[in-house]
Each structure stands twice: as structure tokens, then as C-alpha cells.
């Protein structure tokens, strides 16, 4: 039976971290909301008064009757099934911890353009966004990227992967982080290859994996745009 | 061997969600940073250049050599060991999804007083905080609390617990959410017992559990204060 991924159509957004894992593993999955009537099916589940376990928001994954919500939780669940989690069980909690740091970072990326409210347009909170984005570039990018660089450097199995000796969903998510930051903040990320060499080398290695390459050039991979998490507003970008 | 919890001294903060689980289970644990030289031990781990798996930030839990970071991940790890996770494995992913919704909500609570930057004092972002807090009270509290009320209502095992038929760490975390919101926003939460009756009934039931009662009246339970996640700034509170 296919996995069913539920996420908003039209953006990469948070769903993309799940898609990259499914695509790398060439898993059998349906991107429900991109199908005819898919949005209606997603809204029906979100609003259901009879489902025993309702998700708070997309993305969520349906595997048979089980609905798993939140990116890190979906990846924790899928990782072993897709061969993208460490075999060693304690290391799975290390991978999950890393994925949750990525989750926090993604929320901060979102808040650079929506610091006051998700119910207001960007244009109506632009001044606050400028302050938050400046702080993000000065303090938060170095803090998070520096952390992941250090994680790679201290991995006892070598700096080609974040956890253990093999590819995991965490590596795939970090690829997406580098992609997204470069799209949203081209000035701030100009030198990231020099500053975070192991992280950018990991990004480059992921980009060349056959299934990822195939996915990135397919129609299934949407372009970044100004409705997603990573948005390019030149007025929020600056040299690091 | 004792579990070692590492978290900032002086506040309940995010560490409190882990403490409540450890206390309910009467687990053998050390709250490291509250011991003499504990802060130094925590900083040493955070800054270590030799640890194979470094946490991004407190709280983290050390169990032997394994360091597990992020509240939801710690609880996912501890839950089965403490008898506070569902026995049914798929339901553990439901519990984790709920805990991650709580995590998101806690981040939003934090951002009501720090909408622009964690590197600025509250006083230096007070105007933006007023806007964000007003939005939080009007839109976000109802959205999250309404969700948890619905989760309780739709639990096939009854509305006494969020997942399955028994107590889990999710229930304990929701107790803390209700406590924290009432402390930070007494005006906005005046009627929550009427609006979210099952959720507040769950809160009241948790409060009366013997180990929780013992903990709450002990010196180990710190008071809420204006350095933690839930802060009471009257100018950010308003009637709902």
C-alpha cells in the first residue's frame, strides 16, 4: 500500500523534508493534495469529528489507518522503513534530536517574514520582519549552521554524514536547509561554502545522488516561491 | 544509574515538561544544573569538542553515554521506560505528534515576549510583543486549546486522557500548558474552564495525582517567573 503524504499544494514548505526522504528511497507514495480532489480529502481529514487521532496541521502521513503528524515524527516513523535511519537504536534518538533542531530552525526561517502574526500579510509586518531577519542573519544562521558543521566534524564515523556512517533523513533535510537559505538569502549565504565546508560538501553530495537528481529535475519538485517557508524578499537579505 | 537532566537553573522553562514525567514516575534522576558545579558540567558538555553527539541547547538528558536532546525526543525516549507512553507502538507516534504540537505552542508562547530577537531584552521589543501577544490571545490560544479539547473529545478510549486509555507524558505536558497560560495570561484564560472543559478537567486530575502533588509543593518545583517561557507582563494580557 502506498504512503499518503498530505501537504499544501503549490509550495515546497515543510512537506519537502518528507518528500526528499520518500524520493531518495524511491518509495511508493501519493502526494494527496496535488491530485484532483486531493485538497478536499485533506481538509476532510483535518476537520473530521470522527477520526480517532487528528493532526494539528499538514504535513501528515497516512499509512493505512495510522496518521502521523509533524515532519520530525513522520521521518522518525518512516526512517527505518525507508532505510534512512541509523540501524543502531540509540542513534535514532540522536537523529531525531538533530531533526528537531532543524525543525526549530525552519520555524525561525518562517518567522523572518512573519514575526508578528501568521494572520497578517508580510506587507503588514515588514518593518518588524526587517529587524527579525537582520537578527536571523547576524546571530541565528551562524548559530545553527555552526552547530551542524560541528556535528559533522565530531561524528565519530566521519564528516560525510551527520549521524552514523550512512545516509539518513537528517542529511537530506540539511540539503534542503542549504538550498532554502541560498534561495531566500543569497547575499547572506554567499560565503557559506567557506564558513561551513563540511555542511556544503554534504549538500553537494546529496544533490548528486541519482534519485535526488531525478527528483530535482522532475515536475514533482516545485520551485521555491514567496508562499513557502523560504521566501526571497531582497529587503530582508544582507551581507553576513 | 540515575537519569541526568540538564537544564538552566532558576526557571521551569522547557525542562519542566521532562521534570513532570520524571516526578510522576518517581524516577531516579539528577537535576544537574541545580547542583554545585552543575552549571559548569552542563556548559562543558555543550561546548565539548570531543563528545560524539552534542546537543544544540538544554534541556537534554544523559542516560549513560547517550545524550538525548529536545523535550519531545526526551519524552519519546523516556516514556516507555517510565510507564508514561502508550503500550501500543503506533500510538507512540500519536503521542509524539501531540507533544510536537505542544512544542510548537511553547515556542509561540515564548515569542509573545520575544517576537524580534532572543538577543534583545523584552523591554527593547515591547511594542512588537504587544502586537504578537494580542494575536496570540485572539487566534493562537483558541486554535491550540481548541485542538487539544477536540483531541480529548475524539479519543476512542474516552476524554480522560489525550491518547489511549492511560496516563501519558502528553497529559502531564498539557497540565503544564494550562498552568503556564494561567500564570502568564490570567485575563485571557479567565474562562478556559468553560471553553475547554475536558482539558481543564485533565489539568485538575493531574494536579491531584499523589506524586505530582508532592512535587508541586516541594522545593524542586520553582515558581513561574519573568525569566522563563511563561512570563506575566500585564501589558501583554487582555480579555479573550
CSV table of N, CA and C in Angstrom, one decimal, chain B residues 98-202:
chain,number,residue,atom,x,y,z
B,98,UNK,N,1.4,14.7,19.2
B,98,UNK,CA,0.8,15.7,20.1
B,98,UNK,C,1.8,16.5,20.9
B,99,UNK,N,2.9,15.8,21.3
B,99,UNK,CA,3.9,16.5,22.1
B,99,UNK,C,4.6,17.6,21.2
B,100,UNK,N,4.7,17.3,19.9
B,100,UNK,CA,5.3,18.3,19.0
B,100,UNK,C,4.4,19.4,18.7
B,101,UNK,N,3.1,19.2,18.8
B,101,UNK,CA,2.2,20.4,18.7
B,101,UNK,C,2.3,21.2,20.0
B,102,UNK,N,2.5,20.6,21.1
B,102,UNK,CA,2.8,21.3,22.4
B,102,UNK,C,4.1,22.1,22.2
B,103,UNK,N,5.1,21.5,21.6
B,103,UNK,CA,6.4,22.1,21.4
B,103,UNK,C,6.2,23.4,20.6
B,104,UNK,N,5.4,23.3,19.5
B,104,UNK,CA,5.2,24.5,18.7
B,104,UNK,C,4.5,25.6,19.5
B,105,UNK,N,3.5,25.2,20.3
B,105,UNK,CA,2.8,26.1,21.1
B,105,UNK,C,3.7,26.8,22.1
B,106,UNK,N,4.6,26.1,22.7
B,106,UNK,CA,5.5,26.6,23.7
B,106,UNK,C,6.4,27.7,23.0
B,107,UNK,N,6.8,27.4,21.8
B,107,UNK,CA,7.7,28.4,21.0
B,107,UNK,C,6.9,29.6,20.8
B,108,UNK,N,5.6,29.5,20.5
B,108,UNK,CA,4.8,30.7,20.3
B,108,UNK,C,4.5,31.5,21.6
B,109,UNK,N,4.4,30.7,22.7
B,109,UNK,CA,4.3,31.4,24.0
B,109,UNK,C,5.6,32.3,24.2
B,110,UNK,N,6.7,31.7,24.0
B,110,UNK,CA,8.0,32.4,24.1
B,110,UNK,C,8.0,33.6,23.2
B,111,UNK,N,7.6,33.5,22.0
B,111,UNK,CA,7.7,34.6,21.1
B,111,UNK,C,6.7,35.7,21.4
B,112,UNK,N,5.7,35.5,22.3
B,112,UNK,CA,4.9,36.7,22.7
B,112,UNK,C,5.7,37.7,23.4
B,113,UNK,N,6.7,37.3,24.1
B,113,UNK,CA,7.6,38.4,24.7
B,113,UNK,C,8.9,38.6,24.0
B,114,UNK,N,9.2,37.7,23.1
B,114,UNK,CA,10.4,37.9,22.3
B,114,UNK,C,10.2,37.7,20.8
B,115,UNK,N,9.3,38.6,20.2
B,115,UNK,CA,9.0,38.4,18.8
B,115,UNK,C,10.1,38.7,17.8
B,116,UNK,N,11.0,39.6,18.2
B,116,UNK,CA,12.0,40.0,17.2
B,116,UNK,C,13.4,39.3,17.3
B,117,UNK,N,13.7,39.1,18.6
B,117,UNK,CA,15.1,38.5,18.8
B,117,UNK,C,15.2,38.0,20.2
B,118,UNK,N,15.9,36.9,20.4
B,118,UNK,CA,16.2,36.4,21.7
B,118,UNK,C,17.5,37.1,22.2
B,119,UNK,N,18.1,37.9,21.4
B,119,UNK,CA,19.3,38.6,21.8
B,119,UNK,C,19.0,40.0,22.3
B,120,UNK,N,17.7,40.4,22.2
B,120,UNK,CA,17.3,41.7,22.8
B,120,UNK,C,16.5,41.5,24.1
B,121,UNK,N,16.5,42.4,25.0
B,121,UNK,CA,15.6,42.4,26.1
B,121,UNK,C,14.2,42.6,25.7
B,122,UNK,N,13.3,42.0,26.5
B,122,UNK,CA,11.9,42.2,26.3
B,122,UNK,C,11.6,43.7,26.2
B,123,UNK,N,12.1,44.5,27.0
B,123,UNK,CA,11.9,46.0,27.0
B,123,UNK,C,12.2,46.6,25.7
B,124,UNK,N,13.1,46.0,25.0
B,124,UNK,CA,13.5,46.6,23.7
B,124,UNK,C,12.7,46.1,22.5
B,125,UNK,N,11.7,45.2,22.8
B,125,UNK,CA,10.8,44.8,21.7
B,125,UNK,C,9.4,44.7,22.2
B,126,UNK,N,9.1,45.6,23.2
B,126,UNK,CA,7.8,45.6,23.8
B,126,UNK,C,6.6,45.9,22.9
B,127,UNK,N,6.8,46.9,21.9
B,127,UNK,CA,5.7,47.2,21.0
B,127,UNK,C,5.4,46.1,20.1
B,128,UNK,N,6.4,45.4,19.6
B,128,UNK,CA,6.2,44.2,18.7
B,128,UNK,C,5.5,43.1,19.6
B,129,UNK,N,6.0,43.0,20.8
B,129,UNK,CA,5.4,42.0,21.7
B,129,UNK,C,4.0,42.2,22.0
B,130,UNK,N,3.6,43.5,22.1
B,130,UNK,CA,2.1,43.7,22.3
B,130,UNK,C,1.3,43.2,21.1
B,131,UNK,N,1.8,43.5,19.9
B,131,UNK,CA,1.1,43.0,18.7
B,131,UNK,C,1.0,41.5,18.7
B,132,UNK,N,2.2,40.9,18.9
B,132,UNK,CA,2.2,39.4,18.8
B,132,UNK,C,1.4,38.8,19.9
B,133,UNK,N,1.4,39.3,21.1
B,133,UNK,CA,0.6,38.8,22.2
B,133,UNK,C,-0.9,38.9,22.0
B,134,UNK,N,-1.3,40.0,21.4
B,134,UNK,CA,-2.7,40.2,21.1
B,134,UNK,C,-3.2,39.2,20.1
B,135,UNK,N,-2.3,39.0,19.0
B,135,UNK,CA,-2.6,37.9,18.1
B,135,UNK,C,-2.7,36.5,18.7
B,136,UNK,N,-1.7,36.3,19.6
B,136,UNK,CA,-1.7,35.0,20.3
B,136,UNK,C,-3.0,34.7,21.1
B,137,UNK,N,-3.4,35.8,21.8
B,137,UNK,CA,-4.6,35.6,22.6
B,137,UNK,C,-5.9,35.4,21.7
B,138,UNK,N,-5.9,36.2,20.7
B,138,UNK,CA,-7.1,36.2,19.8
B,138,UNK,C,-7.2,34.9,18.9
B,139,UNK,N,-6.0,34.5,18.4
B,139,UNK,CA,-6.1,33.5,17.4
B,139,UNK,C,-5.4,32.2,17.8
B,140,UNK,N,-4.3,32.3,18.5
B,140,UNK,CA,-3.5,31.1,18.7
B,140,UNK,C,-3.9,30.3,19.9
B,141,UNK,N,-4.2,30.9,21.0
B,141,UNK,CA,-4.7,30.2,22.2
B,141,UNK,C,-6.0,29.4,21.8
B,142,UNK,N,-7.0,30.0,21.1
B,142,UNK,CA,-8.2,29.2,20.7
B,142,UNK,C,-7.8,28.1,19.8
B,143,UNK,N,-6.9,28.3,18.9
B,143,UNK,CA,-6.6,27.3,17.9
B,143,UNK,C,-5.9,26.1,18.6
B,144,UNK,N,-4.9,26.3,19.4
B,144,UNK,CA,-4.3,25.2,20.1
B,144,UNK,C,-5.1,24.5,21.1
B,145,UNK,N,-5.7,25.4,22.0
B,145,UNK,CA,-6.5,24.8,23.1
B,145,UNK,C,-7.8,24.1,22.5
B,146,UNK,N,-8.3,24.7,21.5
B,146,UNK,CA,-9.5,24.0,20.8
B,146,UNK,C,-9.1,22.7,20.2
B,147,UNK,N,-7.9,22.6,19.7
B,147,UNK,CA,-7.4,21.4,19.1
B,147,UNK,C,-7.2,20.3,20.2
B,148,UNK,N,-6.6,20.7,21.3
B,148,UNK,CA,-6.5,19.7,22.4
B,148,UNK,C,-7.8,19.2,23.0
B,149,UNK,N,-8.7,20.2,23.1
B,149,UNK,CA,-10.1,19.8,23.5
B,149,UNK,C,-10.7,18.8,22.6
B,150,UNK,N,-10.5,19.0,21.3
B,150,UNK,CA,-11.1,18.1,20.3
B,150,UNK,C,-10.3,16.7,20.3
B,151,UNK,N,-9.0,16.8,20.6
B,151,UNK,CA,-8.3,15.5,20.7
B,151,UNK,C,-8.9,14.7,21.8
B,152,UNK,N,-9.1,15.3,23.0
B,152,UNK,CA,-9.7,14.6,24.1
B,152,UNK,C,-11.1,14.1,23.7
B,153,UNK,N,-11.9,14.9,23.1
B,153,UNK,CA,-13.3,14.5,22.8
B,153,UNK,C,-13.3,13.3,21.8
B,154,UNK,N,-12.3,13.3,20.9
B,154,UNK,CA,-12.3,12.2,19.9
B,154,UNK,C,-11.5,11.0,20.3
B,155,UNK,N,-10.8,11.0,21.4
B,155,UNK,CA,-10.1,9.8,21.8
B,155,UNK,C,-11.1,8.7,22.0
B,156,UNK,N,-10.9,7.6,21.2
B,156,UNK,CA,-11.9,6.5,21.3
B,156,UNK,C,-11.9,5.8,22.7
B,157,UNK,N,-10.8,6.1,23.5
B,157,UNK,CA,-10.8,5.5,24.8
B,157,UNK,C,-11.3,6.4,25.9
B,158,UNK,N,-11.9,7.5,25.5
B,158,UNK,CA,-12.5,8.4,26.5
B,158,UNK,C,-11.7,9.7,26.6
B,159,UNK,N,-12.4,10.7,27.2
B,159,UNK,CA,-11.8,12.0,27.2
B,159,UNK,C,-11.0,12.3,28.5
B,160,UNK,N,-10.6,11.3,29.3
B,160,UNK,CA,-9.8,11.5,30.5
B,160,UNK,C,-8.3,11.6,30.1
B,161,UNK,N,-8.0,11.1,29.0
B,161,UNK,CA,-6.6,11.1,28.6
B,161,UNK,C,-6.5,11.5,27.1
B,162,UNK,N,-5.3,12.1,26.7
B,162,UNK,CA,-5.2,12.5,25.3
B,162,UNK,C,-5.0,11.4,24.3
B,163,UNK,N,-4.3,10.3,24.8
B,163,UNK,CA,-4.0,9.2,23.8
B,163,UNK,C,-4.1,7.9,24.6
B,164,UNK,N,-4.9,7.0,24.1
B,164,UNK,CA,-5.0,5.7,24.7
B,164,UNK,C,-5.9,5.8,26.0
B,165,UNK,N,-5.8,4.8,26.8
B,165,UNK,CA,-6.7,4.8,28.0
B,165,UNK,C,-6.0,5.1,29.3
B,166,UNK,N,-4.7,5.3,29.2
B,166,UNK,CA,-4.0,5.6,30.4
B,166,UNK,C,-3.2,6.9,30.4
B,167,UNK,N,-2.6,7.2,31.5
B,167,UNK,CA,-1.8,8.5,31.6
B,167,UNK,C,-0.6,8.4,30.7
B,168,UNK,N,-0.3,9.5,30.0
B,168,UNK,CA,1.0,9.6,29.3
B,168,UNK,C,1.6,10.9,29.6
B,169,UNK,N,2.9,11.0,29.1
B,169,UNK,CA,3.6,12.3,29.3
B,169,UNK,C,2.9,13.5,28.6
B,170,UNK,N,2.1,13.2,27.6
B,170,UNK,CA,1.3,14.2,26.9
B,170,UNK,C,0.3,14.9,27.9
B,171,UNK,N,-0.4,14.1,28.7
B,171,UNK,CA,-1.3,14.6,29.7
B,171,UNK,C,-0.5,15.5,30.6
B,172,UNK,N,0.6,15.1,31.1
B,172,UNK,CA,1.4,15.9,32.0
B,172,UNK,C,1.8,17.2,31.4
B,173,UNK,N,2.2,17.2,30.1
B,173,UNK,CA,2.6,18.4,29.5
B,173,UNK,C,1.4,19.4,29.3
B,174,UNK,N,0.2,18.8,29.1
B,174,UNK,CA,-0.9,19.7,28.9
B,174,UNK,C,-1.3,20.3,30.3
B,175,UNK,N,-1.1,19.6,31.4
B,175,UNK,CA,-1.2,20.2,32.7
B,175,UNK,C,-0.3,21.5,32.8
B,176,UNK,N,0.9,21.3,32.4
B,176,UNK,CA,1.8,22.5,32.5
B,176,UNK,C,1.4,23.6,31.5
B,177,UNK,N,0.9,23.3,30.4
B,177,UNK,CA,0.4,24.3,29.5
B,177,UNK,C,-0.7,25.2,30.1
B,178,UNK,N,-1.7,24.5,30.8
B,178,UNK,CA,-2.8,25.2,31.4
B,178,UNK,C,-2.2,26.0,32.6
B,179,UNK,N,-1.3,25.4,33.4
B,179,UNK,CA,-0.7,26.2,34.5
B,179,UNK,C,0.0,27.5,34.0
B,180,UNK,N,0.8,27.3,32.9
B,180,UNK,CA,1.6,28.4,32.4
B,180,UNK,C,0.8,29.5,31.8
B,181,UNK,N,-0.2,29.1,31.0
B,181,UNK,CA,-1.1,30.1,30.4
B,181,UNK,C,-1.8,30.9,31.5
B,182,UNK,N,-2.3,30.2,32.5
B,182,UNK,CA,-3.0,30.9,33.6
B,182,UNK,C,-2.1,31.9,34.3
B,183,UNK,N,-0.8,31.5,34.5
B,183,UNK,CA,0.1,32.4,35.1
B,183,UNK,C,0.4,33.6,34.2
B,184,UNK,N,0.7,33.4,33.0
B,184,UNK,CA,1.1,34.5,32.1
B,184,UNK,C,-0.1,35.3,31.6
B,185,UNK,N,-1.2,34.8,31.4
B,185,UNK,CA,-2.3,35.5,30.8
B,185,UNK,C,-3.6,35.3,31.7
B,186,UNK,N,-3.6,35.8,32.9
B,186,UNK,CA,-4.8,35.5,33.8
B,186,UNK,C,-6.1,36.0,33.2
B,187,UNK,N,-6.0,37.2,32.5
B,187,UNK,CA,-7.3,37.7,31.9
B,187,UNK,C,-7.7,36.9,30.8
B,188,UNK,N,-6.8,36.6,29.9
B,188,UNK,CA,-7.2,35.8,28.7
B,188,UNK,C,-7.7,34.4,29.0
B,189,UNK,N,-7.2,33.9,30.1
B,189,UNK,CA,-7.6,32.5,30.4
B,189,UNK,C,-8.7,32.4,31.5
B,190,UNK,N,-9.3,33.5,31.8
B,190,UNK,CA,-10.3,33.5,32.9
B,190,UNK,C,-11.4,32.5,32.7
B,191,UNK,N,-11.8,32.3,31.4
B,191,UNK,CA,-13.0,31.4,31.2
B,191,UNK,C,-12.5,30.1,30.6
B,192,UNK,N,-11.3,29.7,30.7
B,192,UNK,CA,-10.9,28.5,29.9
B,192,UNK,C,-11.6,27.2,30.4
B,193,UNK,N,-12.0,27.2,31.7
B,193,UNK,CA,-12.7,26.0,32.2
B,193,UNK,C,-14.0,25.8,31.5
B,194,UNK,N,-14.6,27.0,31.1
B,194,UNK,CA,-15.9,26.9,30.3
B,194,UNK,C,-15.7,26.5,28.9
B,195,UNK,N,-14.6,27.1,28.3
B,195,UNK,CA,-14.3,26.9,26.9
B,195,UNK,C,-13.7,25.6,26.6
B,196,UNK,N,-12.9,25.1,27.5
B,196,UNK,CA,-12.2,23.8,27.2
B,196,UNK,C,-12.3,22.9,28.4
B,197,UNK,N,-13.6,22.5,28.7
B,197,UNK,CA,-13.8,21.7,29.9
B,197,UNK,C,-13.0,20.4,30.1
B,198,UNK,N,-12.9,19.7,29.0
B,198,UNK,CA,-12.2,18.4,29.2
B,198,UNK,C,-10.7,18.6,29.4
B,199,UNK,N,-10.1,19.7,28.8
B,199,UNK,CA,-8.7,20.0,29.0
B,199,UNK,C,-8.5,20.4,30.4
B,200,UNK,N,-9.3,21.3,30.9
B,200,UNK,CA,-9.2,21.8,32.3
B,200,UNK,C,-9.5,20.7,33.3
B,201,UNK,N,-10.4,19.8,33.0
B,201,UNK,CA,-10.6,18.6,33.9
B,201,UNK,C,-9.4,17.7,33.9
B,202,UNK,N,-8.7,17.6,32.8
B,202,UNK,CA,-7.5,16.8,32.7
B,202,UNK,C,-6.4,17.5,33.6
